[in-house]
Tab-separated table of C-alpha atoms and ligand atoms in Angstrom:
chain	number	residue	atom	x	y	z
T	33	MET	CA	348.437	106.449	210.997
T	34	SER	CA	347.354	104.373	213.572
T	35	GLU	CA	348.646	105.819	216.419
T	36	SER	CA	350.406	110.237	217.025
T	37	THR	CA	353.646	108.570	215.879
T	38	LEU	CA	354.350	107.713	212.370
T	39	ARG	CA	356.038	104.657	212.357
T	40	ILE	CA	358.300	103.261	209.094
T	41	GLY	CA	359.736	100.128	209.179
T	42	VAL	CA	363.309	99.485	207.746
T	43	LEU	CA	362.846	95.107	207.064
T	44	MET	CA	366.042	92.778	207.358
T	45	PRO	CA	368.953	95.819	207.106
T	46	GLU	CA	371.326	93.449	207.607
T	47	VAL	CA	370.755	91.848	204.357
T	48	LEU	CA	368.865	94.358	202.459
T	49	GLY	CA	371.335	97.215	203.252
T	50	THR	CA	373.702	96.834	200.520
T	51	TYR	CA	373.261	99.730	198.604
T	52	GLY	CA	372.251	102.479	201.092
T	53	ASP	CA	368.151	101.724	200.518
T	54	THR	CA	368.036	101.854	204.655
T	55	GLY	CA	367.917	105.692	203.740
T	56	ASN	CA	364.557	106.027	202.656
T	57	ALA	CA	363.544	105.193	206.191
T	58	ILE	CA	365.597	108.321	207.149
T	59	VAL	CA	364.413	110.691	204.687
T	60	LEU	CA	360.921	109.349	205.338
T	61	LYS	CA	361.286	110.525	208.993
T	62	GLU	CA	362.758	113.418	208.326
T	63	ARG	CA	360.921	114.901	206.071
T	64	ALA	CA	357.501	113.632	208.625
T	65	ARG	CA	359.926	115.409	211.527
T	66	ARG	CA	360.269	118.209	209.816
T	67	ARG	CA	356.515	119.230	209.379
T	68	SER	CA	356.191	118.565	213.345
T	69	ILE	CA	354.847	115.165	212.584
T	70	ALA	CA	356.237	112.514	215.337
T	71	ALA	CA	357.779	109.525	213.490
T	72	GLU	CA	360.278	106.591	214.480
T	73	ILE	CA	362.667	103.905	212.600
T	74	ILE	CA	361.496	100.759	213.506
T	75	GLU	CA	363.986	97.943	212.250
T	76	VAL	CA	363.264	94.421	212.005
T	77	GLY	CA	365.965	91.946	211.355
T	78	LEU	CA	366.012	88.481	209.530
T	79	LEU	CA	365.968	86.956	213.260
T	80	ASP	CA	363.013	89.232	213.975
T	81	THR	CA	359.332	88.923	214.395
T	82	ILE	CA	357.865	91.364	211.407
T	83	PRO	CA	355.338	93.909	212.919
T	84	GLU	CA	352.093	94.041	211.280
T	85	SER	CA	350.957	97.332	212.333
T	86	LEU	CA	353.942	99.805	211.147
T	87	ASP	CA	352.748	102.464	209.144
T	88	ILE	CA	355.128	102.200	206.283
T	89	TYR	CA	357.677	99.258	205.250
T	90	THR	CA	360.824	99.698	203.308
T	91	LEU	CA	362.847	97.102	201.535
T	92	GLY	CA	366.048	97.526	200.079
T	93	GLY	CA	368.313	95.695	197.536
T	94	GLY	CA	370.436	93.384	197.635
T	95	GLU	CA	373.112	90.372	195.824
T	96	ASP	CA	371.730	86.869	195.504
T	97	THR	CA	372.521	85.354	198.134
T	98	ALA	CA	371.235	88.095	200.682
T	99	GLN	CA	368.288	88.420	198.586
T	100	SER	CA	366.860	84.611	198.896
T	101	LEU	CA	367.517	84.557	202.448
T	102	ALA	CA	365.347	88.096	202.566
T	103	ALA	CA	362.508	85.598	200.091
T	104	HIS	CA	362.761	83.125	202.425
T	105	LYS	CA	362.139	85.300	205.804
T	106	LEU	CA	359.372	86.680	203.756
T	107	ARG	CA	357.704	83.669	202.932
T	108	GLU	CA	358.286	82.515	206.184
T	109	ASP	CA	356.608	85.050	208.609
T	110	PRO	CA	353.247	86.758	207.723
T	111	GLY	CA	354.132	90.043	209.264
T	112	LEU	CA	354.602	91.833	205.947
T	113	MET	CA	351.542	90.896	203.886
T	114	ARG	CA	348.815	90.829	206.701
T	115	ALA	CA	349.986	94.311	206.818
T	116	LEU	CA	349.640	94.238	203.030
T	117	ASP	CA	346.544	93.233	203.040
T	118	ALA	CA	345.575	96.054	205.649
T	119	GLY	CA	346.338	98.527	202.933
T	120	ARG	CA	349.421	99.635	204.361
T	121	SER	CA	352.201	101.297	202.500
T	122	LEU	CA	355.345	99.407	201.168
T	123	LEU	CA	358.449	100.467	199.276
T	124	ALA	CA	360.322	97.829	197.518
T	125	ILE	CA	363.485	98.656	195.984
T	126	CYS	CA	365.281	96.278	193.199
T	127	ALA	CA	366.351	93.096	194.719
T	128	SER	CA	363.175	93.360	196.871
T	129	LEU	CA	360.941	94.175	194.221
T	130	GLN	CA	362.064	90.828	192.253
T	131	VAL	CA	361.465	89.144	195.869
T	132	LEU	CA	357.582	90.252	196.241
T	133	GLY	CA	357.031	88.530	192.239
T	134	ARG	CA	355.549	85.271	191.821
T	135	TRP	CA	359.361	84.227	191.234
T	136	TYR	CA	362.470	85.228	190.360
T	137	ARG	CA	365.586	83.171	188.567
T	138	ASP	CA	368.593	84.485	189.836
T	139	ALA	CA	372.427	84.932	188.055
T	140	ARG	CA	372.948	80.874	189.092
T	141	ASP	CA	370.405	80.073	187.320
T	142	GLN	CA	368.200	78.938	190.325
T	143	ARG	CA	364.275	79.990	190.434
T	144	VAL	CA	363.480	81.458	193.916
T	145	ALA	CA	359.363	81.832	194.947
T	146	GLY	CA	358.559	85.071	196.022
T	147	LEU	CA	356.028	86.151	198.128
T	148	GLY	CA	353.576	86.376	194.980
T	149	VAL	CA	351.811	90.493	195.901
T	150	LEU	CA	353.456	91.721	192.662
T	151	ASP	CA	351.826	90.487	189.463
T	152	ILE	CA	355.665	90.006	188.010
T	153	THR	CA	358.157	87.316	187.238
T	154	THR	CA	362.140	88.348	187.110
T	155	ASP	CA	365.380	86.311	184.999
T	156	PRO	CA	368.522	87.941	184.299
T	157	GLN	CA	369.364	90.029	181.495
T	158	GLY	CA	372.318	87.944	180.343
T	159	SER	CA	374.351	91.576	181.465
T	160	ARG	CA	374.276	93.754	184.459
T	161	SER	CA	372.451	97.368	184.073
T	162	ILE	CA	374.603	99.625	185.936
T	163	GLY	CA	374.269	103.696	185.978
T	164	GLU	CA	371.547	106.147	186.435
T	165	LEU	CA	368.088	105.987	186.062
T	166	VAL	CA	365.826	108.509	185.231
T	167	SER	CA	362.171	107.959	184.741
T	168	GLU	CA	358.922	109.917	184.110
T	169	PRO	CA	356.059	109.457	186.466
T	170	MET	CA	353.031	107.209	185.779
T	171	LEU	CA	351.797	107.174	188.941
T	172	GLU	CA	348.385	109.863	189.954
T	173	GLY	CA	350.204	112.437	192.499
T	174	LEU	CA	353.904	112.483	190.860
T	175	THR	CA	355.097	115.110	188.645
T	176	GLU	CA	358.694	115.430	188.932
T	177	THR	CA	361.250	113.117	187.120
T	178	LEU	CA	362.372	110.160	189.067
T	179	THR	CA	365.623	109.868	189.011
T	180	GLY	CA	368.145	107.051	190.937
T	181	PHE	CA	370.954	104.385	190.155
T	182	GLU	CA	370.713	101.161	189.384
T	183	ASN	CA	372.601	97.924	189.712
T	184	HIS	CA	371.105	94.923	188.663
T	185	GLY	CA	371.589	91.730	186.379
T	186	GLY	CA	367.507	90.929	186.743
T	187	GLY	CA	364.856	91.810	183.662
T	188	THR	CA	361.487	92.214	185.384
T	189	VAL	CA	358.007	91.231	183.036
T	190	LEU	CA	354.812	92.592	184.311
T	191	GLY	CA	350.871	90.861	183.909
T	192	PRO	CA	347.969	92.574	184.114
T	193	GLU	CA	347.518	93.566	187.314
T	194	ALA	CA	350.818	95.203	187.678
T	195	GLN	CA	351.324	98.889	186.578
T	196	PRO	CA	354.776	100.403	185.934
T	197	LEU	CA	356.086	103.448	188.184
T	198	GLY	CA	357.885	105.070	185.109
T	199	ARG	CA	358.443	105.644	181.561
T	200	VAL	CA	362.428	105.017	181.177
T	201	VAL	CA	364.460	108.182	180.152
T	202	LYS	CA	368.178	107.101	180.488
T	203	GLY	CA	368.806	103.688	182.070
T	204	THR	CA	366.914	100.675	181.365
T	205	GLY	CA	364.496	100.329	184.577
T	206	ASN	CA	362.928	96.672	184.543
T	207	GLY	CA	364.475	95.706	181.645
T	208	THR	CA	364.781	92.470	179.158
T	209	PRO	CA	365.691	89.155	179.802
T	210	GLU	CA	367.909	87.233	177.876
T	211	GLY	CA	366.136	85.853	175.139
T	212	CYS	CA	363.030	88.171	174.920
T	213	GLU	CA	362.905	90.826	172.444
T	214	PRO	CA	363.153	94.735	174.214
T	215	ALA	CA	359.390	96.401	174.264
T	216	PRO	CA	359.427	99.699	171.906
T	217	ILE	CA	359.046	101.239	175.043
T	218	ALA	CA	360.847	100.595	178.499
T	219	TYR	CA	359.568	101.215	181.985
T	220	ASP	CA	360.757	101.375	185.634
T	221	GLY	CA	359.285	100.031	188.956
T	222	VAL	CA	356.088	98.674	189.532
T	223	VAL	CA	352.781	99.892	191.354
T	224	GLN	CA	350.086	97.591	192.603
T	225	GLY	CA	347.878	97.965	195.385
T	226	SER	CA	349.651	99.547	198.223
T	227	ILE	CA	353.161	98.683	197.021
T	228	ILE	CA	355.225	100.966	195.282
T	229	ALA	CA	358.820	99.058	193.853
T	230	THR	CA	361.287	100.402	191.565
T	231	TYR	CA	364.990	99.803	190.906
T	232	MET	CA	366.486	102.762	191.662
T	233	HIS	CA	368.514	103.421	194.454
T	234	GLY	CA	369.984	106.484	195.390
T	235	PRO	CA	368.645	106.311	198.455
T	236	CYS	CA	365.542	106.678	195.828
T	237	LEU	CA	363.670	109.124	198.647
T	238	ALA	CA	366.454	110.888	199.409
T	239	ARG	CA	366.715	111.349	195.171
T	240	ASN	CA	363.080	111.784	194.704
T	241	PRO	CA	361.135	113.789	197.648
T	242	GLU	CA	358.001	113.820	195.975
T	243	LEU	CA	357.731	109.871	195.899
T	244	ALA	CA	358.735	110.062	200.284
T	245	ASP	CA	355.817	112.832	200.298
T	246	LEU	CA	352.828	110.849	198.464
T	247	LEU	CA	353.907	107.676	200.928
T	248	ILE	CA	354.194	109.889	203.952
T	249	SER	CA	350.879	111.803	202.748
T	250	ARG	CA	349.080	108.004	202.452
T	251	ALA	CA	350.073	106.603	205.704
T	252	THR	CA	348.994	109.790	207.418
T	253	GLY	CA	345.862	111.209	205.143
T	254	LEU	CA	347.208	114.831	205.651
T	255	ASP	CA	348.090	116.598	202.710
T	256	LEU	CA	351.359	117.843	202.883
T	257	GLU	CA	352.780	121.370	201.670
T	258	PRO	CA	355.455	121.721	199.978
T	259	LEU	CA	359.291	121.631	202.215
T	260	GLU	CA	362.756	122.554	200.753
T	261	VAL	CA	365.277	120.315	202.204
T	262	PRO	CA	368.768	121.985	201.578
T	263	GLY	CA	370.828	120.598	198.891
T	264	VAL	CA	368.108	118.589	197.666
T	265	ALA	CA	367.321	120.436	194.829
T	266	GLU	CA	370.574	120.718	193.801
T	267	LEU	CA	371.511	116.717	193.704
T	268	ARG	CA	368.078	116.615	191.670
T	269	ALA	CA	369.351	119.434	189.409
T	270	GLU	CA	373.337	117.678	189.598
T	271	ARG	CA	372.042	114.387	188.127
T	272	LEU	CA	370.061	115.557	185.533
T	273	ALA	CA	372.043	117.856	183.912
T	274	MET	CA	374.555	115.327	184.119
T	275	LEU	CA	372.855	113.227	182.062
T	276	GLY	CA	371.306	115.548	179.923
T	277	ALA	CA	367.979	114.649	180.959
L	420	LIG	N1	370.610	90.697	192.756
L	420	LIG	C1	369.743	91.096	191.718
L	420	LIG	C2	369.765	91.910	190.731
L	420	LIG	O1	371.222	91.302	190.173
L	420	LIG	C3	369.187	92.708	192.882
L	420	LIG	C4	370.396	93.531	192.751
L	420	LIG	C5	370.186	95.035	193.570
L	420	LIG	O2	368.954	94.848	194.471
L	420	LIG	N2	371.212	95.997	193.464
L	420	LIG	O3	369.095	91.395	189.739
């Protein structure tokens, strides 16, 4: 952590807030605060300069037009790129996962250049994946089943530098671009360097506190004691029971 306060960035909430993913920053702040770690949320709007020295960055999902604005901003403003070069953590959800890749093709068949920090490409799946998404984590440090909801038309293919976040138990996750053979095993998300990206909304960190704590732990260098927040275990149990997962 650069200063005594954990600084959590929410980038472009006015275009990437459609699915409630700005809640991820609130969860990070609250889980830090309950452990007596001072934390603040810094909202960085579309017209603001992206600071390069925040401790954790969060990016949310959005629809195609909003997503292309975000892609343009991230290509023009070097702030996030510099932060990633310095190894700072980034959590990216759905549309942002796609934007961080080499390129994505949207529902109108427009190919949009991404930031190129994830070795992935995204094409339309030909249908929309909407519903619960459950996966078993593949990232070291995570043991608990990952749960969220997905709502996307894009299917993402990972290159050799990118690792999946989880092995899908229910739902689609990264999916299959139209015309491609579905892979025998379905995966969700992408892990590459200090970036964790996923198709899970929820907000993702409200549903998956272990992932929230991993991000706080990485940013602060602290080993965190377990923390029970009332309602969180019940929410997870209810969601997973509903699916029979
Ligand atoms: N527009 C993208 C898609 O449909 C991302 C949607 C989202 O962020 N939920 O694939």
